[in-house]
C-alpha cells in the first residue's frame, strides 16, 4: 500500500505540469446515465408545459434558450449517437455518447469546461513562482439584471474593476521598490496581469452576474525595447486599499451609467434606473429580472418571492460609506468585494482547485431533490435567517434555468494586462511548455472525438480522456485487460444506432419529451357542456 502511494507521488512530481493531486489512483470509466437524473427528468417532463406557459404569458422562449433545453435532453444519451471504442488486445468495446457543448446548466459539459479551463490556466497562463489572488466583486441587484441584458455595460464595469485593482497592485509594487531602492527616483512602466471568469449564477439557481478575478500579486517592469520583463511582487492588500477600491469602483460605475444614459432623475430628484423600452420586446427580460430579485415571473405565483423552508426576512444593503464585513472583505452601496483567497502558482493542485471553483457549473445536481412534487435546492450553507433550501414547482425551476442561459457570442473568460492575448510582453510571462509528442492512435482519436474542448495556448486541445484522468480520477483509455482503447467509428445514423444498442441490450430510443400538461384559459371553456336552444324550455 505504501509502495503504491509512493510510486504515484513520484509520477506526480515528474509530471507536475500535467498532473495534479486530484487523481492519484485511476479508476475505470463508467458511462453516466443522464436520463436517470432528477434534473433530466424535470426538464423532460415539463419542457413542453413551460413553453406553453411562456406563450400564454405572451413571452415565447428565444431560439437560443429553446435550443439549449433541447440539446440538454440529448447530451450523453446513446440513442442520439456515440463513438465506438475497441480494445487493441481483448477486442472489448466501449460506447461513448456525444455531448451538447452548451454553457447554461448542463452539469456534464459544465464540468468538462471547468476541467479544461483549470488545466489551461494552471499550465499555460499563470506564471511560475507568483502569488495568484482571487478578487470577487458582487454587484447590486439592479446592476445584475442590467449586465445580463447589456454586454457592453458588463464589459465596461469589468474593465473599470480590473483597472482599479491593477492600479492598487502597481502602487504597492512602487512602494516596495522605493523602500528597497530609495536612490532610484524614476520607475519604468509597470504592467499587471489577471484573468476574469464571469459567473452568471448564484447559490440558489438565481441570475447573479459577478466577477471572479484572478490577479497576479505583483507587476512586471517593462523594458523600452520590448526585449525583457522583470517581475516585482506586491504586498497583500490592506483593508484601507480594499475600502478605497470599492469606493472608486462604485463611483466609476455611476459615471458609466450616466454616460450611457441608463439612469435618470425622477420627479423627486432622485436618480433611478432608466426605463428600457427594448426590454419589453424581449420575452426573456421579465424572467431574468425576476431571477435577480428571487421572484417568480410566470404562472399563478407571478410576482411572488421564491419560497423557502422558513419565513424570509428582509435586509437593507445600502450603506453611506464603505465598511469591512470580514477578513479582507468590504461592501458599499450594494457592491461587495472579497480578496482573502490566494495561492502560489507553484502549488499546481491548489491553483487548479481555485480555478475550478471559479469556473464551476451553474447547477449542482447533488443538491437537487424532489419532495411532494416540488423541487428543493439545498443551499451550500444555511442563510443568516436559517433558510436551508429554496423551493420551486417544476415550471418555476425551468424558469430559473432559462434565466441562467448566456446569450450567444458572449465571452465568459477575459484576459487583462500582460496576460492578454495581444500583449507584446505576454511571451515573456506565460510558461513555455513543450508539448509531449504523442503518436498514439487512441489519443488522436479521442482528441478528434472531443473536439468541443477549448483550445490551448498553442492551438492544441486537451483530450477529454486526459481531463477525466487528471481531475476526476477516471481512465477511459485503458481496458480492464491492460490494453489500449481505440476509437474505430462514429455512429450517428439512427438505424445503425438502434441496431447496435438493441444487440447490446441497451435502450435504443431516447426518452420522449412529455406532452404539455399546461391548461390554457381557453381549454376551460372548451370543456364546459354545450347546450343548444332546442333544449331550453
Short mmCIF file of C-alpha atoms in Angstrom, two decimals:
data_model
loop_
_atom_site.label_atom_id
_atom_site.label_comp_id
_atom_site.label_asym_id
_atom_site.label_seq_id
_atom_site.Cartn_x
_atom_site.Cartn_y
_atom_site.Cartn_z
CA UNK A 1 0.00 0.00 0.00
CA UNK A 2 2.81 2.42 0.94
CA UNK A 3 4.85 1.41 -2.11
CA UNK A 4 1.95 2.10 -4.45
CA UNK A 5 1.29 5.53 -2.93
CA UNK A 6 4.99 6.38 -3.10
CA UNK A 7 5.11 5.43 -6.77
CA UNK A 8 2.08 7.53 -7.58
CA UNK A 9 3.58 10.53 -5.81
CA UNK A 10 6.79 10.11 -7.78
CA UNK A 11 4.84 10.12 -11.04
CA UNK A 12 3.06 13.27 -9.89
CA UNK A 13 6.38 15.01 -9.25
CA UNK A 14 7.75 14.02 -12.65
CA UNK A 15 4.69 15.34 -14.48
CA UNK A 16 3.87 18.20 -12.14
CA UNK A 17 2.75 20.43 -15.01
CA UNK A 18 0.39 17.81 -16.37
CA UNK A 19 -0.97 16.01 -13.32
CA UNK A 20 -2.30 17.32 -10.04
CA UNK A 21 -3.13 15.75 -6.73
CA UNK A 22 -6.80 15.38 -7.69
CA UNK A 23 -6.16 11.98 -9.29
CA UNK A 24 -3.62 9.65 -7.74
CA UNK A 25 -5.31 6.30 -8.31
CA UNK A 26 -7.20 5.99 -11.59
CA UNK A 27 -10.50 4.18 -11.74
CA UNK A 28 -12.29 2.78 -14.77
CA UNK A 29 -14.62 4.88 -16.84
CA UNK A 30 -18.34 4.19 -16.32
CA UNK A 31 -20.84 5.87 -18.62
CA UNK A 32 -23.03 8.38 -16.86
CA UNK A 33 -26.79 7.94 -17.19
CA UNK A 34 -28.20 11.46 -17.59
CA UNK A 35 -31.69 10.17 -18.29
CA UNK A 36 -31.80 8.79 -14.73
CA UNK A 37 -31.01 12.09 -13.00
CA UNK A 38 -33.62 14.35 -11.42
CA UNK A 39 -32.55 17.38 -13.46
CA UNK A 40 -33.06 15.47 -16.72
CA UNK A 41 -36.48 14.19 -15.64
CA UNK A 42 -37.69 17.63 -14.61
CA UNK A 43 -36.73 19.13 -17.98
CA UNK A 44 -38.06 16.14 -19.94
CA UNK A 45 -41.45 16.08 -18.21
CA UNK A 46 -42.08 19.83 -18.09
CA UNK A 47 -40.37 21.44 -21.09
CA UNK A 48 -43.45 21.49 -23.33
CA UNK A 49 -45.61 22.75 -20.45
CA UNK A 50 -43.10 25.53 -19.78
CA UNK A 51 -43.06 26.55 -23.44
CA UNK A 52 -46.87 26.72 -23.47
CA UNK A 53 -46.85 28.76 -20.26
CA UNK A 54 -44.45 31.26 -21.83
CA UNK A 55 -46.60 31.55 -24.93
CA UNK A 56 -49.72 32.01 -22.79
CA UNK A 57 -47.99 34.87 -20.97
CA UNK A 58 -47.03 36.42 -24.31
CA UNK A 59 -43.33 35.66 -23.76
CA UNK A 60 -42.25 32.81 -26.06
CA UNK A 61 -38.76 31.50 -25.37
CA UNK A 62 -35.95 32.91 -27.55
CA UNK A 63 -34.45 30.40 -30.04
CA UNK A 64 -31.13 30.06 -28.21
CA UNK A 65 -32.94 29.15 -24.96
CA UNK A 66 -35.12 26.52 -26.65
CA UNK A 67 -32.06 25.03 -28.36
CA UNK A 68 -30.26 24.83 -25.00
CA UNK A 69 -33.08 22.79 -23.45
CA UNK A 70 -33.39 20.53 -26.49
CA UNK A 71 -29.63 19.92 -26.63
CA UNK A 72 -29.50 19.15 -22.91
CA UNK A 73 -32.02 16.33 -23.37
CA UNK A 74 -29.71 14.76 -25.98
CA UNK A 75 -26.45 15.17 -24.04
CA UNK A 76 -24.93 11.85 -23.02
CA UNK A 77 -27.81 9.74 -24.38
CA UNK A 78 -26.54 6.86 -26.51
CA UNK A 79 -29.71 6.80 -28.60
CA UNK A 80 -28.66 10.10 -30.20
CA UNK A 81 -25.30 8.78 -31.41
CA UNK A 82 -21.98 7.69 -29.98
CA UNK A 83 -18.40 6.66 -30.68
CA UNK A 84 -17.28 3.04 -30.61
CA UNK A 85 -14.02 2.23 -28.84
CA UNK A 86 -12.35 -1.16 -29.10
CA UNK A 87 -9.50 -2.61 -27.08
CA UNK A 88 -6.49 -3.50 -29.23
CA UNK A 89 -5.81 -6.57 -27.07
CA UNK A 90 -9.05 -8.28 -25.99
CA UNK A 91 -11.37 -6.59 -28.57
CA UNK A 92 -13.69 -5.37 -25.80
CA UNK A 93 -15.89 -2.46 -26.97
CA UNK A 94 -16.98 0.69 -25.18
CA UNK A 95 -19.57 3.28 -26.24
CA UNK A 96 -19.12 6.99 -25.53
CA UNK A 97 -22.13 9.27 -26.11
CA UNK A 98 -21.88 12.74 -27.62
CA UNK A 99 -22.25 15.89 -25.52
CA UNK A 100 -24.36 19.00 -26.04
CA UNK A 101 -21.46 21.51 -25.63
CA UNK A 102 -23.73 24.16 -24.09
CA UNK A 103 -22.87 26.78 -21.44
CA UNK A 104 -26.10 27.07 -19.47
CA UNK A 105 -26.93 24.42 -16.88
CA UNK A 106 -25.66 21.09 -18.28
CA UNK A 107 -23.58 19.55 -15.48
CA UNK A 108 -21.50 17.28 -17.74
CA UNK A 109 -20.48 19.96 -20.24
CA UNK A 110 -20.01 22.45 -17.42
CA UNK A 111 -17.63 20.04 -15.68
CA UNK A 112 -15.74 19.50 -18.93
CA UNK A 113 -15.34 23.22 -19.49
CA UNK A 114 -14.34 23.70 -15.85
CA UNK A 115 -11.69 20.97 -16.05
CA UNK A 116 -10.22 22.19 -19.34
CA UNK A 117 -10.14 25.82 -18.22
CA UNK A 118 -8.43 24.94 -14.95
CA UNK A 119 -5.83 22.82 -16.74
CA UNK A 120 -5.17 25.50 -19.35
CA UNK A 121 -4.81 28.41 -16.93
CA UNK A 122 -2.72 26.43 -14.47
CA UNK A 123 -0.29 25.02 -17.03
CA UNK A 124 -0.14 27.64 -19.79
CA UNK A 125 -1.19 31.05 -18.50
CA UNK A 126 -0.28 31.84 -14.91
CA UNK A 127 3.47 32.47 -14.49
CA UNK A 128 5.50 30.37 -12.09
CA UNK A 129 6.67 31.47 -8.62
CA UNK A 130 3.98 34.10 -8.19
CA UNK A 131 1.01 34.51 -5.88
CA UNK A 132 -2.42 34.31 -7.53
CA UNK A 133 -5.10 36.13 -5.54
CA UNK A 134 -8.83 35.85 -6.16
CA UNK A 135 -10.79 39.13 -6.08
CA UNK A 136 -14.56 38.62 -6.15
CA UNK A 137 -16.86 41.54 -6.94
CA UNK A 138 -20.61 41.19 -6.42
CA UNK A 139 -22.92 43.79 -7.95
CA UNK A 140 -26.12 45.39 -6.62
CA UNK A 141 -29.31 43.62 -7.69
CA UNK A 142 -30.36 46.20 -10.35
CA UNK A 143 -26.90 46.05 -11.93
CA UNK A 144 -27.05 42.25 -12.14
CA UNK A 145 -30.09 42.49 -14.36
CA UNK A 146 -28.63 45.34 -16.41
CA UNK A 147 -25.36 43.46 -17.01
CA UNK A 148 -27.28 40.33 -18.01
CA UNK A 149 -29.16 42.39 -20.60
CA UNK A 150 -26.32 44.68 -21.72
CA UNK A 151 -22.98 43.05 -22.52
CA UNK A 152 -21.46 46.46 -23.32
CA UNK A 153 -22.22 47.70 -19.81
CA UNK A 154 -20.88 44.47 -18.32
CA UNK A 155 -17.61 44.87 -20.21
CA UNK A 156 -17.14 48.47 -19.11
CA UNK A 157 -17.75 47.64 -15.44
CA UNK A 158 -15.32 44.73 -15.68
CA UNK A 159 -12.60 46.87 -17.28
CA UNK A 160 -13.09 49.55 -14.64
CA UNK A 161 -12.85 46.98 -11.83
CA UNK A 162 -9.70 45.32 -13.18
CA UNK A 163 -8.03 48.68 -13.84
CA UNK A 164 -8.77 49.81 -10.27
CA UNK A 165 -7.33 46.63 -8.77
CA UNK A 166 -4.32 46.76 -11.11
CA UNK A 167 -3.54 50.34 -10.04
CA UNK A 168 -3.67 49.25 -6.41
CA UNK A 169 -1.25 46.40 -7.08
CA UNK A 170 1.17 48.59 -9.05
CA UNK A 171 1.10 51.22 -6.33
CA UNK A 172 2.05 48.56 -3.79
CA UNK A 173 4.92 47.45 -6.04
CA UNK A 174 6.24 51.01 -6.35
CA UNK A 175 6.12 51.45 -2.57
CA UNK A 176 8.15 48.26 -2.09
CA UNK A 177 10.68 49.33 -4.72
CA UNK A 178 11.04 52.79 -3.16
CA UNK A 179 11.79 51.19 0.19
CA UNK A 180 14.26 48.72 -1.34
CA UNK A 181 15.95 51.14 -3.76
CA UNK A 182 15.42 54.64 -2.33
CA UNK A 183 18.12 56.17 -4.55
CA UNK A 184 16.20 55.47 -7.77
CA UNK A 185 13.80 58.35 -8.36
CA UNK A 186 12.11 57.21 -11.57
CA UNK A 187 10.47 53.89 -12.27
CA UNK A 188 9.89 52.23 -15.58
CA UNK A 189 6.39 51.36 -16.72
CA UNK A 190 4.70 48.56 -14.74
CA UNK A 191 2.13 46.15 -16.12
CA UNK A 192 -0.15 43.87 -14.08
CA UNK A 193 -1.95 40.75 -15.29
CA UNK A 194 -5.18 38.95 -14.48
CA UNK A 195 -7.85 36.55 -15.73
CA UNK A 196 -11.56 37.10 -15.07
CA UNK A 197 -14.19 34.38 -15.07
CA UNK A 198 -17.70 35.82 -15.24
CA UNK A 199 -20.26 33.82 -13.29
CA UNK A 200 -23.93 34.29 -14.14
CA UNK A 201 -25.43 32.25 -11.30
CA UNK A 202 -25.85 32.46 -7.55
CA UNK A 203 -26.04 29.77 -4.91
CA UNK A 204 -29.77 29.13 -5.27
CA UNK A 205 -30.37 28.92 -9.07
CA UNK A 206 -30.70 32.68 -9.43
CA UNK A 207 -29.30 35.06 -12.01
CA UNK A 208 -26.39 36.79 -10.30
CA UNK A 209 -23.74 38.39 -12.52
CA UNK A 210 -20.48 38.68 -10.58
CA UNK A 211 -16.78 38.62 -11.37
CA UNK A 212 -14.11 36.18 -10.15
CA UNK A 213 -10.82 37.93 -10.96
CA UNK A 214 -7.55 36.02 -10.57
CA UNK A 215 -4.83 38.67 -10.26
CA UNK A 216 -1.11 38.02 -10.15
CA UNK A 217 0.05 39.68 -6.92
CA UNK A 218 2.71 41.84 -8.46
CA UNK A 219 3.63 43.66 -11.64
CA UNK A 220 6.23 43.44 -14.40
CA UNK A 221 8.74 46.15 -15.19
CA UNK A 222 8.77 46.57 -18.97
CA UNK A 223 11.90 47.24 -20.98
CA UNK A 224 11.73 50.04 -23.54
CA UNK A 225 13.00 47.82 -26.37
CA UNK A 226 10.35 45.13 -25.67
CA UNK A 227 13.03 42.51 -25.13
CA UNK A 228 12.52 41.53 -21.48
CA UNK A 229 10.47 41.99 -18.33
CA UNK A 230 11.30 41.92 -14.62
CA UNK A 231 8.70 40.78 -12.08
CA UNK A 232 8.25 42.58 -8.77
CA UNK A 233 5.93 41.14 -6.14
CA UNK A 234 3.38 43.20 -4.22
CA UNK A 235 2.25 43.09 -0.61
CA UNK A 236 -1.07 41.63 0.45
CA UNK A 237 -3.88 44.17 0.04
CA UNK A 238 -4.74 46.06 3.21
CA UNK A 239 -8.22 46.87 4.46
CA UNK A 240 -7.66 50.54 3.56
CA UNK A 241 -6.81 49.56 -0.03
CA UNK A 242 -9.92 47.39 -0.30
CA UNK A 243 -12.13 50.20 1.02
CA UNK A 244 -10.56 52.60 -1.46
CA UNK A 245 -11.02 50.13 -4.33
CA UNK A 246 -14.71 49.52 -3.75
CA UNK A 247 -15.41 53.25 -3.34
CA UNK A 248 -13.65 54.02 -6.63
CA UNK A 249 -15.49 51.18 -8.37
CA UNK A 250 -18.92 52.30 -7.16
CA UNK A 251 -18.33 55.93 -8.16
CA UNK A 252 -16.86 54.83 -11.50
CA UNK A 253 -19.88 52.63 -12.24
CA UNK A 254 -22.17 55.57 -11.52
CA UNK A 255 -20.28 57.67 -14.07
CA UNK A 256 -20.56 54.85 -16.63
CA UNK A 257 -24.33 54.61 -16.10
CA UNK A 258 -24.69 58.36 -16.56
CA UNK A 259 -22.62 58.38 -19.76
CA UNK A 260 -24.66 55.52 -21.16
CA UNK A 261 -27.88 57.32 -20.09
CA UNK A 262 -29.00 54.29 -18.10
CA UNK A 263 -30.06 56.32 -15.06
CA UNK A 264 -32.30 59.36 -14.87
CA UNK A 265 -33.88 61.61 -12.27
CA UNK A 266 -37.45 61.09 -11.17
CA UNK A 267 -39.93 63.78 -10.12
CA UNK A 268 -38.43 64.00 -6.63
CA UNK A 269 -34.91 64.50 -7.96
CA UNK A 270 -33.65 61.03 -7.06
CA UNK A 271 -31.60 59.03 -9.57
CA UNK A 272 -33.36 55.88 -10.77
CA UNK A 273 -32.73 53.31 -13.48
CA UNK A 274 -34.00 54.50 -16.85
CA UNK A 275 -36.76 52.53 -18.50
CA UNK A 276 -35.51 50.49 -21.42
CA UNK A 277 -38.27 50.11 -23.99
CA UNK A 278 -36.37 47.39 -25.82
CA UNK A 279 -36.69 45.10 -22.79
CA UNK A 280 -40.45 44.96 -23.20
CA UNK A 281 -39.97 43.35 -26.60
CA UNK A 282 -37.67 40.61 -25.27
CA UNK A 283 -39.59 37.65 -23.78
CA UNK A 284 -36.62 36.71 -21.61
CA UNK A 285 -36.38 40.11 -19.91
CA UNK A 286 -39.07 39.54 -17.27
CA UNK A 287 -37.72 36.07 -16.49
CA UNK A 288 -34.22 37.45 -15.92
CA UNK A 289 -35.48 40.41 -13.90
CA UNK A 290 -37.46 38.11 -11.60
CA UNK A 291 -34.49 35.77 -11.20
CA UNK A 292 -32.20 38.56 -9.97
CA UNK A 293 -34.86 39.56 -7.40
CA UNK A 294 -35.62 35.98 -6.26
CA UNK A 295 -39.15 36.27 -7.59
CA UNK A 296 -41.36 34.26 -9.95
CA UNK A 297 -42.13 35.73 -13.38
CA UNK A 298 -44.74 33.30 -14.79
CA UNK A 299 -47.74 31.28 -13.65
CA UNK A 300 -50.13 31.60 -10.74
CA UNK A 301 -47.37 32.78 -8.36
CA UNK A 302 -46.27 35.56 -10.72
CA UNK A 303 -44.60 38.41 -8.81
CA UNK A 304 -44.26 36.46 -5.57
CA UNK A 305 -40.94 35.66 -3.93
CA UNK A 306 -39.25 32.28 -4.25
CA UNK A 307 -40.41 30.03 -1.44
CA UNK A 308 -38.09 28.89 1.33
CA UNK A 309 -38.43 26.30 4.02
CA UNK A 310 -38.77 29.05 6.68
CA UNK A 311 -40.06 32.60 6.81
CA UNK A 312 -37.96 35.12 4.86
CA UNK A 313 -36.52 38.26 6.41
CA UNK A 314 -35.67 41.43 4.54
CA UNK A 315 -32.33 43.18 4.93
CA UNK A 316 -31.21 46.67 3.97
CA UNK A 317 -27.99 46.52 1.98
CA UNK A 318 -27.27 50.18 1.29
CA UNK A 319 -24.51 51.89 3.28
CA UNK A 320 -23.45 55.53 3.48
CA UNK A 321 -19.74 54.69 3.44
CA UNK A 322 -17.58 51.62 2.72
CA UNK A 323 -17.31 49.21 5.61
CA UNK A 324 -15.50 46.00 6.46
CA UNK A 325 -17.66 42.88 6.53
CA UNK A 326 -15.00 40.26 7.26
CA UNK A 327 -11.40 39.30 6.72
CA UNK A 328 -10.33 41.19 3.56
CA UNK A 329 -13.99 41.74 2.66
CA UNK A 330 -15.74 45.09 2.16
CA UNK A 331 -19.12 46.37 0.98
CA UNK A 332 -20.53 49.68 -0.21
CA UNK A 333 -23.83 50.68 -1.86
CA UNK A 334 -24.73 47.12 -2.80
CA UNK A 335 -21.22 46.29 -4.09
CA UNK A 336 -19.20 43.73 -2.15
CA UNK A 337 -15.59 42.67 -2.63
CA UNK A 338 -13.64 39.75 -1.20
CA UNK A 339 -9.92 39.14 -1.64
CA UNK A 340 -8.91 36.73 1.13
CA UNK A 341 -8.14 33.67 -1.03
CA UNK A 342 -4.74 33.27 -2.64
CA UNK A 343 -2.20 30.58 -3.53
CA UNK A 344 1.26 30.19 -5.00
CA UNK A 345 1.27 29.27 -8.68
CA UNK A 346 3.87 26.59 -7.91
CA UNK A 347 1.20 24.73 -5.92
CA UNK A 348 -0.49 23.28 -9.01
CA UNK A 349 -3.11 21.30 -7.10
CA UNK A 350 -4.24 24.27 -5.03
CA UNK A 351 -4.23 26.65 -8.01
CA UNK A 352 -6.20 24.26 -10.17
CA UNK A 353 -8.71 23.79 -7.37
CA UNK A 354 -9.13 27.56 -7.14
CA UNK A 355 -9.70 27.92 -10.90
CA UNK A 356 -12.13 25.01 -10.90
CA UNK A 357 -14.16 26.79 -8.21
CA UNK A 358 -14.36 29.97 -10.28
CA UNK A 359 -15.36 28.01 -13.42
CA UNK A 360 -17.77 25.52 -11.81
CA UNK A 361 -21.14 24.62 -13.40
CA UNK A 362 -24.24 26.63 -12.54
CA UNK A 363 -26.35 23.83 -11.02
CA UNK A 364 -25.22 21.11 -8.62
CA UNK A 365 -27.33 18.02 -9.18
CA UNK A 366 -26.27 16.66 -5.79
CA UNK A 367 -28.19 19.46 -4.10
CA UNK A 368 -31.42 18.75 -6.01
CA UNK A 369 -34.25 16.74 -4.51
CA UNK A 370 -37.96 16.23 -5.09
CA UNK A 371 -40.45 16.46 -2.22
CA UNK A 372 -44.19 16.10 -2.82
CA UNK A 373 -43.86 17.22 -6.43
CA UNK A 374 -41.78 20.32 -5.58
CA UNK A 375 -38.11 20.78 -6.43
CA UNK A 376 -35.91 21.53 -3.43
CA UNK A 377 -32.47 23.03 -3.99
CA UNK A 378 -30.23 22.80 -0.94
CA UNK A 379 -28.19 25.88 -0.12
CA UNK A 380 -24.45 25.41 0.21
CA UNK A 381 -24.65 26.78 3.76
CA UNK A 382 -27.70 27.99 5.73
CA UNK A 383 -28.50 31.66 5.45
CA UNK A 384 -28.50 34.02 8.40
CA UNK A 385 -32.29 33.68 8.68
CA UNK A 386 -31.99 29.87 8.91
CA UNK A 387 -33.03 29.03 5.34
CA UNK A 388 -31.62 25.70 4.17
CA UNK A 389 -33.44 25.14 0.84
CA UNK A 390 -35.26 27.09 -1.84
CA UNK A 391 -38.44 25.50 -3.19
CA UNK A 392 -39.81 25.60 -6.74
CA UNK A 393 -42.56 23.99 -8.69
CA UNK A 394 -41.16 22.20 -11.78
CA UNK A 395 -42.25 25.08 -14.04
CA UNK A 396 -40.69 27.65 -11.71
CA UNK A 397 -37.47 25.65 -11.73
CA UNK A 398 -37.33 25.66 -15.55
CA UNK A 399 -37.95 29.40 -15.45
CA UNK A 400 -34.85 29.81 -13.29
CA UNK A 401 -32.79 27.60 -15.61
CA UNK A 402 -33.84 29.69 -18.61
CA UNK A 403 -32.56 32.85 -16.92
CA UNK A 404 -29.08 31.31 -16.47
CA UNK A 405 -28.52 30.57 -20.17
CA UNK A 406 -26.00 33.09 -21.55
CA UNK A 407 -26.70 34.78 -24.87
CA UNK A 408 -24.63 33.56 -27.83
CA UNK A 409 -21.26 35.07 -28.71
CA UNK A 410 -20.60 36.44 -25.21
CA UNK A 411 -17.21 35.52 -23.72
CA UNK A 412 -17.30 34.48 -20.06
CA UNK A 413 -13.49 34.36 -19.67
CA UNK A 414 -11.48 37.57 -20.12
CA UNK A 415 -7.71 38.21 -20.03
CA UNK A 416 -6.27 41.53 -18.89
CA UNK A 417 -2.96 43.35 -18.84
CA UNK A 418 0.19 41.46 -19.65
CA UNK A 419 -1.77 38.16 -19.80
CA UNK A 420 -3.99 39.44 -22.61
CA UNK A 421 -3.51 37.60 -25.93
CA UNK A 422 -2.39 40.75 -27.79
CA UNK A 423 0.11 41.91 -25.17
CA UNK A 424 3.62 42.35 -26.61
CA UNK A 425 5.16 41.06 -23.40
CA UNK A 426 2.95 38.01 -22.88
CA UNK A 427 5.52 35.60 -24.32
CA UNK A 428 7.98 36.56 -21.55
CA UNK A 429 5.46 35.78 -18.80
CA UNK A 430 3.38 32.69 -19.60
CA UNK A 431 5.02 29.27 -19.11
CA UNK A 432 6.66 27.90 -22.24
CA UNK A 433 5.71 24.23 -22.04
CA UNK A 434 6.97 21.91 -24.74
CA UNK A 435 4.13 19.69 -25.82
CA UNK A 436 4.85 15.99 -25.39
CA UNK A 437 4.96 14.02 -28.60
CA UNK A 438 2.07 11.61 -28.70
CA UNK A 439 1.55 9.42 -31.73
CA UNK A 440 -0.91 7.09 -30.05
CA UNK A 441 -3.97 6.37 -32.18
CA UNK A 442 -6.04 6.38 -29.03
CA UNK A 443 -5.08 9.94 -28.04
CA UNK A 444 -5.52 11.23 -31.60
CA UNK A 445 -8.97 9.70 -31.92
CA UNK A 446 -10.02 10.99 -28.52
CA UNK A 447 -8.88 14.50 -29.41
CA UNK A 448 -10.90 14.35 -32.62
CA UNK A 449 -13.95 12.99 -30.81
CA UNK A 450 -13.80 15.60 -28.10
CA UNK A 451 -13.24 18.49 -30.49
CA UNK A 452 -15.59 20.65 -28.46
CA UNK A 453 -12.96 21.10 -25.74
CA UNK A 454 -11.41 24.55 -25.57
CA UNK A 455 -8.20 25.27 -27.45
CA UNK A 456 -4.97 25.51 -25.52
CA UNK A 457 -2.29 28.19 -25.77
CA UNK A 458 -0.57 26.52 -28.73
CA UNK A 459 -3.78 25.80 -30.61
CA UNK A 460 -3.81 22.21 -29.37
CA UNK A 461 -6.68 20.72 -27.43
CA UNK A 462 -6.52 18.73 -24.23
CA UNK A 463 -8.29 15.45 -24.83
CA UNK A 464 -11.29 14.59 -22.68
CA UNK A 465 -9.56 11.38 -21.63
CA UNK A 466 -6.67 13.39 -20.14
CA UNK A 467 -9.07 15.69 -18.33
CA UNK A 468 -11.00 12.77 -16.86
CA UNK A 469 -7.81 11.20 -15.61
CA UNK A 470 -6.41 14.49 -14.35
CA UNK A 471 -9.42 15.82 -12.48
CA UNK A 472 -11.90 13.04 -11.80
CA UNK A 473 -9.52 10.08 -11.47
CA UNK A 474 -11.17 8.29 -14.40
CA UNK A 475 -9.27 6.32 -17.03
CA UNK A 476 -11.11 5.68 -20.29
CA UNK A 477 -8.10 4.90 -22.49
CA UNK A 478 -7.13 1.63 -20.78
CA UNK A 479 -9.14 -1.58 -20.92
CA UNK A 480 -9.63 -3.88 -17.93
CA UNK A 481 -7.20 -6.32 -19.56
CA UNK A 482 -4.47 -3.68 -19.70
CA UNK A 483 -4.81 -2.97 -23.41
CA UNK A 484 -5.44 0.39 -25.07
CA UNK A 485 -8.87 1.55 -26.22
CA UNK A 486 -9.02 2.90 -29.77
CA UNK A 487 -11.88 4.77 -31.44
CA UNK A 488 -13.00 2.82 -34.50
CA UNK A 489 -16.12 4.65 -35.69
CA UNK A 490 -18.64 7.40 -35.03
CA UNK A 491 -22.22 6.13 -35.20
CA UNK A 492 -24.79 8.81 -35.99
CA UNK A 493 -27.28 7.13 -38.37
CA UNK A 494 -30.41 6.30 -36.41
CA UNK A 495 -30.99 2.85 -37.89
CA UNK A 496 -27.42 1.79 -37.09
CA UNK A 497 -27.70 3.25 -33.58
CA UNK A 498 -30.87 1.27 -32.95
CA UNK A 499 -29.35 -1.94 -34.29
CA UNK A 500 -26.20 -1.74 -32.13
CA UNK A 501 -27.98 -0.71 -28.93
CA UNK A 502 -30.63 -3.40 -29.37
CA UNK A 503 -27.92 -6.01 -29.86
CA UNK A 504 -26.22 -4.88 -26.64
CA UNK A 505 -29.46 -4.84 -24.68
CA UNK A 506 -29.39 -1.06 -24.16
CA UNK A 507 -32.29 1.38 -24.66
CA UNK A 508 -32.41 2.10 -28.38
CA UNK A 509 -34.82 5.04 -28.13
CA UNK A 510 -34.27 8.27 -26.28
CA UNK A 511 -36.76 9.12 -23.54
CA UNK A 512 -39.53 11.11 -25.28
CA UNK A 513 -40.32 14.64 -24.17
CA UNK A 514 -43.60 14.58 -22.28
CA UNK A 515 -46.58 16.32 -23.81
CA UNK A 516 -47.70 19.61 -22.37
CA UNK A 517 -49.90 19.46 -19.27
CA UNK A 518 -50.46 23.19 -19.14
CA UNK A 519 -54.14 24.15 -19.04
CA UNK A 520 -54.79 27.24 -21.14
CA UNK A 521 -57.62 29.57 -20.24
CA UNK A 522 -59.40 28.65 -23.45
CA UNK A 523 -59.28 24.96 -22.55
CA UNK A 524 -61.71 25.58 -19.67
CA UNK A 525 -64.41 26.89 -21.98
CA UNK A 526 -63.84 24.05 -24.45
CA UNK A 527 -64.52 21.52 -21.69
CA UNK A 528 -67.81 23.07 -20.45
CA UNK A 529 -71.10 21.34 -21.54
CA UNK A 530 -72.74 22.83 -24.61
CA UNK A 531 -76.49 23.39 -24.74
CA UNK A 532 -78.49 24.40 -27.82
CA UNK A 533 -81.71 26.41 -27.86
CA UNK A 534 -83.92 23.37 -28.52
CA UNK A 535 -83.13 22.01 -25.05
CA UNK A 536 -84.31 25.17 -23.28
CA UNK A 537 -87.92 25.08 -22.11
#
